Amino acid sequence: MNGPTSIAITGIGLATPLGIGKDGVWSALAKGRIGLTNLTLFKSPRCGVFPVGQVRDDLAALGAPRKASRGDQLAFLAAREALSCAFPDGLGNRGNRAGIALGSTVGGMLASEDCAERLVRTGSFRPGPLRRHEPAASTDLCAGTLGLAGPSATISTACSSGAMAIAMASDLIRGGEADIMLAGGADSLCRLTLNGFASLLLVDKAGCKPFDAHRAGMCLGEGAAFLVLESASSARSRGARIFAFIRGWAATCDAFQPAAPDPEGRGAARAMRNALAAAGLDAGEIDYVNAHGTGTRDNDLAEARAMLAVFQAAVPPFSSTKGFFGHALAASGAIEAAICALALNDGRAPPNPGFKTIDPSIGLAPLTEPMSGPLNHVMTNSFGFGGNNVSLILSRTQSRAAGHARARSTEKFCPVSVRAISFMSPAGNTFLEISRFGQARPLEPRLLDVRPPFPPCRVPAYACDDSGVEADLDPVRHRRLSRMLKMLLACGSRAMRDAGPPAGARDPERTAVAIGTGLGCLEDAGAFVMNLFENGERTPMPARFIQSVHNAPAGRLAIDFHAGGPNGTFTHRDISFELALWQAASALGAGSADFAMAGAGDLHDPFLLAAGRAWKWWPEDSPAIQPFSARLPAGNRPLPGEGAAVAALTRAEGSEAALAQVTAVRMGQQSLPFDSDAEARWILDALESAGRPDMILCGADGFPLHDNAFLDVARALGRQMGGPVPIAAYKHLCGAFYSASAFGFAAAVGLCSGALDPAILAWPPGGGPGHFACRRVLLLTRSHAGARALCCVETPSS
């Protein structure tokens, strides 16, 4: 194995309440300018009195796309600056090996709220803004406009999302998946978060005062930040300016409560210790800590206790910069990482605005003035809902021995074993149940009623039977959870039960959770937002707010199974599941976890169904999904489906108890213009020595353009491998939805383990299962928005 790759930061871009552009923001920080002001972005009867970190610049006038959401615009401006900073003359031919990892919490929620407000106040449903609702819209905008054709990922781990994106991007470069990564986060202010945090009594009318004895809550903010990451050798070979190096990182989960930290800060302390170990540093070598420091009573106390546990009596100088910007949620970790890189360059650490009085329960005082002097190593912490903790360590110089003392794996992929898998689908919840269907007996859609205040209609769709879900849940602890949470928790419970040893003897602190979801917990987010307008913000719904975040399922799984290892949520349209699987496998391969749960889920929602009918996608007489049939009427889209799945994973050694092995996972952007031969070469490069697949299992859904692309790739792959490769599809069993590939993965595991007959799959005309053994299945996923992913599933003895 080659030595670990040092990751250099060669570009920085910032869009914050202190200005657009890194130089202006750093200058404003040096002058002590505070970016907290009155809210003017939207009207809020209850929360308009709170100071916020609002970006005042005209984003469109600065070049941001006018038809994009506000979050998209902020992301674009920061991403454009970072890339221009690193590559003043443009990427050139480097774009094919350049990717993007973006953290986002609310996506286009602000515009979606406008849609909901119009519906409540006038009865008019105009779903146009919902097209930009998803967090992945920001990622796709930046990738498409800036020429990034490498891996794309959207991460949504609440307030740690931006930091997690930087960590993931670093590992993609170390693993050889990309040469250059644009990594950061973006979020805009919106009514959901402002009213949500206020309903939890976590917002302070008097401003943000992190670590102060009289602190009473946070101030919400917005913004975006991006770093350009590349290997140190690449940066030096082209003479690039290097701002700093990503020395190491670690992620943990409190597994304590959905919206409150472990009061002793144990999960945060483990993240800091593990980051130090990954960086090959002692605690005494950290010169400055950029604290998460939200200004809430519990969070600041827990973080202080964590720092004391790690640094003992020698806590380094520290500060929270949220008093300058407000808490920009997913963007905060990225903004703070950018500030740390600039601090290392300038030899000056920023102060902690708002601090006046030491809290006796904390016993620590942050910096109250800028600290000048040499900085060699700095730590930045990001903690979020669901107990997600990420600690990054940045250094001024390249790390010793060109890498970490405890290096993360530099292999492209570390094979993992699937010990168990559980799913809920419209066709059934076990392999035996779904075996009743197939091309000879297709699964028929149901008509779902959409009721007021939406325009009443009936939408044909594939729906799960979740009537037995309560049997796997605690009737007291889980009674108020939404359907999405219940289904994923039930799948997790079944997978953990079926996995058996070593699952029963696992170390909770070394158990990772990774979940994919294209749209998140829409039931909770929609209920919370509609209630705001129906009741004039008088009676907010705090329980709904807590469950509205995309990472609520991953957080609840961690709580239920005491999983304190890395915890991630990915929301990148159709490849959300593959990203979750990649992260779980990476945690196992890097040695930061010994056991992992990887899964995904998306469910029907009135907003989704009503929007699809308004766009005339799903007339009441729409046909069932028939992959490869070319029978979908013009203007129609494949019928919507839903489902959830969770797999229990371990490292591949000792795989005798495994159902299957995963030997490759890769993400990227489709070739433009579409080139089936280029797609086939990408597949072959990912498979490397895995060998010829027995079949391709793809996401064909009856949409001709989509289906034909899969068929063209299969033919091109056959040409390059010296013989045809059979291809089949699975969406006639589950419908079309963002995380459907999790069901496809379950089907691949069933095929390789002998639990599923290939005859139930959909085959192209003239194709069929024949009489071959499915020992190696290639799962292919494509998104209409341009993302692609593959996963190779094999029998353990392959």
mmCIF file with all atom_site columns, N, CA, C and O in Angstrom, residues 78-80 82-83 98-102 142 146 148 169 180-184 226-229:
data_model
loop_
_atom_site.group_PDB
_atom_site.id
_atom_site.type_symbol
_atom_site.label_atom_id
_atom_site.label_alt_id
_atom_site.label_comp_id
_atom_site.label_asym_id
_atom_site.label_entity_id
_atom_site.label_seq_id
_atom_site.pdbx_PDB_ins_code
_atom_site.Cartn_x
_atom_site.Cartn_y
_atom_site.Cartn_z
_atom_site.occupancy
_atom_site.B_iso_or_equiv
_atom_site.pdbx_formal_charge
_atom_site.auth_seq_id
_atom_site.auth_comp_id
_atom_site.auth_asym_id
_atom_site.auth_atom_id
_atom_site.pdbx_PDB_model_num
ATOM 1  N N  . ALA A 1 78  ? -19.848 31.087 -3.491  1.00 0.00 ? 78  ALA A N  1
ATOM 2  C CA . ALA A 1 78  ? -18.687 30.622 -2.731  1.00 0.00 ? 78  ALA A CA 1
ATOM 3  C C  . ALA A 1 78  ? -17.884 29.602 -3.528  1.00 0.00 ? 78  ALA A C  1
ATOM 4  O O  . ALA A 1 78  ? -16.645 29.627 -3.526  1.00 0.00 ? 78  ALA A O  1
ATOM 5  N N  . ALA A 1 79  ? -18.578 28.701 -4.233  1.00 0.00 ? 79  ALA A N  1
ATOM 6  C CA . ALA A 1 79  ? -17.886 27.677 -5.023  1.00 0.00 ? 79  ALA A CA 1
ATOM 7  C C  . ALA A 1 79  ? -17.101 28.307 -6.170  1.00 0.00 ? 79  ALA A C  1
ATOM 8  O O  . ALA A 1 79  ? -15.959 27.921 -6.451  1.00 0.00 ? 79  ALA A O  1
ATOM 9  N N  . ARG A 1 80  ? -17.708 29.287 -6.833  1.00 0.00 ? 80  ARG A N  1
ATOM 10 C CA . ARG A 1 80  ? -17.026 29.955 -7.944  1.00 0.00 ? 80  ARG A CA 1
ATOM 11 C C  . ARG A 1 80  ? -15.758 30.641 -7.467  1.00 0.00 ? 80  ARG A C  1
ATOM 12 O O  . ARG A 1 80  ? -14.707 30.557 -8.117  1.00 0.00 ? 80  ARG A O  1
ATOM 13 N N  . ALA A 1 82  ? -13.929 29.915 -4.774  1.00 0.00 ? 82  ALA A N  1
ATOM 14 C CA . ALA A 1 82  ? -12.923 28.939 -4.349  1.00 0.00 ? 82  ALA A CA 1
ATOM 15 C C  . ALA A 1 82  ? -12.201 28.343 -5.558  1.00 0.00 ? 82  ALA A C  1
ATOM 16 O O  . ALA A 1 82  ? -10.970 28.207 -5.564  1.00 0.00 ? 82  ALA A O  1
ATOM 17 N N  . LEU A 1 83  ? -12.962 28.016 -6.599  1.00 0.00 ? 83  LEU A N  1
ATOM 18 C CA . LEU A 1 83  ? -12.352 27.407 -7.771  1.00 0.00 ? 83  LEU A CA 1
ATOM 19 C C  . LEU A 1 83  ? -11.475 28.412 -8.526  1.00 0.00 ? 83  LEU A C  1
ATOM 20 O O  . LEU A 1 83  ? -10.393 28.069 -9.006  1.00 0.00 ? 83  LEU A O  1
ATOM 21 N N  . ALA A 1 98  ? -12.402 15.997 -11.136 1.00 0.00 ? 98  ALA A N  1
ATOM 22 C CA . ALA A 1 98  ? -12.730 16.977 -10.094 1.00 0.00 ? 98  ALA A CA 1
ATOM 23 C C  . ALA A 1 98  ? -14.188 16.782 -9.693  1.00 0.00 ? 98  ALA A C  1
ATOM 24 O O  . ALA A 1 98  ? -15.074 16.687 -10.539 1.00 0.00 ? 98  ALA A O  1
ATOM 25 N N  . GLY A 1 99  ? -14.433 16.718 -8.385  1.00 0.00 ? 99  GLY A N  1
ATOM 26 C CA . GLY A 1 99  ? -15.779 16.478 -7.886  1.00 0.00 ? 99  GLY A CA 1
ATOM 27 C C  . GLY A 1 99  ? -16.200 17.512 -6.863  1.00 0.00 ? 99  GLY A C  1
ATOM 28 O O  . GLY A 1 99  ? -15.504 18.497 -6.614  1.00 0.00 ? 99  GLY A O  1
ATOM 29 N N  . ILE A 1 100 ? -17.357 17.279 -6.256  1.00 0.00 ? 100 ILE A N  1
ATOM 30 C CA . ILE A 1 100 ? -17.890 18.214 -5.276  1.00 0.00 ? 100 ILE A CA 1
ATOM 31 C C  . ILE A 1 100 ? -18.599 17.455 -4.163  1.00 0.00 ? 100 ILE A C  1
ATOM 32 O O  . ILE A 1 100 ? -19.316 16.484 -4.416  1.00 0.00 ? 100 ILE A O  1
ATOM 33 N N  . ALA A 1 101 ? -18.372 17.897 -2.934  1.00 0.00 ? 101 ALA A N  1
ATOM 34 C CA . ALA A 1 101 ? -19.096 17.397 -1.762  1.00 0.00 ? 101 ALA A CA 1
ATOM 35 C C  . ALA A 1 101 ? -19.659 18.606 -1.034  1.00 0.00 ? 101 ALA A C  1
ATOM 36 O O  . ALA A 1 101 ? -18.901 19.496 -0.622  1.00 0.00 ? 101 ALA A O  1
ATOM 37 N N  . LEU A 1 102 ? -20.964 18.659 -0.911  1.00 0.00 ? 102 LEU A N  1
ATOM 38 C CA . LEU A 1 102 ? -21.634 19.827 -0.336  1.00 0.00 ? 102 LEU A CA 1
ATOM 39 C C  . LEU A 1 102 ? -22.515 19.406 0.833   1.00 0.00 ? 102 LEU A C  1
ATOM 40 O O  . LEU A 1 102 ? -23.272 18.437 0.735   1.00 0.00 ? 102 LEU A O  1
ATOM 41 N N  . CYS A 1 142 ? -23.646 23.634 -8.954  1.00 0.00 ? 142 CYS A N  1
ATOM 42 C CA . CYS A 1 142 ? -22.206 23.923 -8.926  1.00 0.00 ? 142 CYS A CA 1
ATOM 43 C C  . CYS A 1 142 ? -21.438 22.970 -9.834  1.00 0.00 ? 142 CYS A C  1
ATOM 44 O O  . CYS A 1 142 ? -20.534 23.394 -10.574 1.00 0.00 ? 142 CYS A O  1
ATOM 45 N N  . LEU A 1 146 ? -19.719 24.686 -13.138 1.00 0.00 ? 146 LEU A N  1
ATOM 46 C CA . LEU A 1 146 ? -18.279 24.840 -12.925 1.00 0.00 ? 146 LEU A CA 1
ATOM 47 C C  . LEU A 1 146 ? -17.460 23.716 -13.557 1.00 0.00 ? 146 LEU A C  1
ATOM 48 O O  . LEU A 1 146 ? -16.237 23.682 -13.402 1.00 0.00 ? 146 LEU A O  1
ATOM 49 N N  . LEU A 1 148 ? -17.502 20.248 -13.086 1.00 0.00 ? 148 LEU A N  1
ATOM 50 C CA . LEU A 1 148 ? -17.004 19.202 -12.198 1.00 0.00 ? 148 LEU A CA 1
ATOM 51 C C  . LEU A 1 148 ? -17.652 17.883 -12.576 1.00 0.00 ? 148 LEU A C  1
ATOM 52 O O  . LEU A 1 148 ? -18.828 17.646 -12.291 1.00 0.00 ? 148 LEU A O  1
ATOM 53 N N  . ALA A 1 169 ? -14.656 14.543 1.215   1.00 0.00 ? 169 ALA A N  1
ATOM 54 C CA . ALA A 1 169 ? -13.877 14.928 0.032   1.00 0.00 ? 169 ALA A CA 1
ATOM 55 C C  . ALA A 1 169 ? -12.411 14.537 0.201   1.00 0.00 ? 169 ALA A C  1
ATOM 56 O O  . ALA A 1 169 ? -11.763 14.073 -0.749  1.00 0.00 ? 169 ALA A O  1
ATOM 57 N N  . ILE A 1 180 ? -9.219  16.288 -7.474  1.00 0.00 ? 180 ILE A N  1
ATOM 58 C CA . ILE A 1 180 ? -9.583  17.612 -6.943  1.00 0.00 ? 180 ILE A CA 1
ATOM 59 C C  . ILE A 1 180 ? -11.010 17.518 -6.421  1.00 0.00 ? 180 ILE A C  1
ATOM 60 O O  . ILE A 1 180 ? -11.877 16.923 -7.064  1.00 0.00 ? 180 ILE A O  1
ATOM 61 N N  . MET A 1 181 ? -11.263 18.102 -5.268  1.00 0.00 ? 181 MET A N  1
ATOM 62 C CA . MET A 1 181 ? -12.621 18.145 -4.733  1.00 0.00 ? 181 MET A CA 1
ATOM 63 C C  . MET A 1 181 ? -12.936 19.556 -4.245  1.00 0.00 ? 181 MET A C  1
ATOM 64 O O  . MET A 1 181 ? -12.123 20.187 -3.566  1.00 0.00 ? 181 MET A O  1
ATOM 65 N N  . LEU A 1 182 ? -14.112 20.024 -4.622  1.00 0.00 ? 182 LEU A N  1
ATOM 66 C CA . LEU A 1 182 ? -14.669 21.253 -4.075  1.00 0.00 ? 182 LEU A CA 1
ATOM 67 C C  . LEU A 1 182 ? -15.538 20.824 -2.902  1.00 0.00 ? 182 LEU A C  1
ATOM 68 O O  . LEU A 1 182 ? -16.484 20.046 -3.083  1.00 0.00 ? 182 LEU A O  1
ATOM 69 N N  . ALA A 1 183 ? -15.233 21.274 -1.693  1.00 0.00 ? 183 ALA A N  1
ATOM 70 C CA . ALA A 1 183 ? -15.917 20.764 -0.499  1.00 0.00 ? 183 ALA A CA 1
ATOM 71 C C  . ALA A 1 183 ? -16.349 21.912 0.393   1.00 0.00 ? 183 ALA A C  1
ATOM 72 O O  . ALA A 1 183 ? -15.570 22.834 0.659   1.00 0.00 ? 183 ALA A O  1
ATOM 73 N N  . GLY A 1 184 ? -17.587 21.842 0.868   1.00 0.00 ? 184 GLY A N  1
ATOM 74 C CA . GLY A 1 184 ? -18.070 22.894 1.757   1.00 0.00 ? 184 GLY A CA 1
ATOM 75 C C  . GLY A 1 184 ? -19.521 22.717 2.098   1.00 0.00 ? 184 GLY A C  1
ATOM 76 O O  . GLY A 1 184 ? -20.059 21.596 2.105   1.00 0.00 ? 184 GLY A O  1
ATOM 77 N N  . PHE A 1 226 ? -16.606 27.202 0.636   1.00 0.00 ? 226 PHE A N  1
ATOM 78 C CA . PHE A 1 226 ? -16.020 26.057 -0.046  1.00 0.00 ? 226 PHE A CA 1
ATOM 79 C C  . PHE A 1 226 ? -14.508 26.119 0.045   1.00 0.00 ? 226 PHE A C  1
ATOM 80 O O  . PHE A 1 226 ? -13.910 27.200 0.028   1.00 0.00 ? 226 PHE A O  1
ATOM 81 N N  . LEU A 1 227 ? -13.915 24.939 0.128   1.00 0.00 ? 227 LEU A N  1
ATOM 82 C CA . LEU A 1 227 ? -12.480 24.761 0.017   1.00 0.00 ? 227 LEU A CA 1
ATOM 83 C C  . LEU A 1 227 ? -12.201 23.931 -1.233  1.00 0.00 ? 227 LEU A C  1
ATOM 84 O O  . LEU A 1 227 ? -12.954 23.009 -1.545  1.00 0.00 ? 227 LEU A O  1
ATOM 85 N N  . VAL A 1 228 ? -11.140 24.250 -1.937  1.00 0.00 ? 228 VAL A N  1
ATOM 86 C CA . VAL A 1 228 ? -10.651 23.375 -2.999  1.00 0.00 ? 228 VAL A CA 1
ATOM 87 C C  . VAL A 1 228 ? -9.574  22.501 -2.390  1.00 0.00 ? 228 VAL A C  1
ATOM 88 O O  . VAL A 1 228 ? -8.587  23.000 -1.836  1.00 0.00 ? 228 VAL A O  1
ATOM 89 N N  . LEU A 1 229 ? -9.774  21.191 -2.476  1.00 0.00 ? 229 LEU A N  1
ATOM 90 C CA . LEU A 1 229 ? -8.833  20.227 -1.925  1.00 0.00 ? 229 LEU A CA 1
ATOM 91 C C  . LEU A 1 229 ? -8.175  19.459 -3.054  1.00 0.00 ? 229 LEU A C  1
ATOM 92 O O  . LEU A 1 229 ? -8.818  19.108 -4.051  1.00 0.00 ? 229 LEU A O  1
#
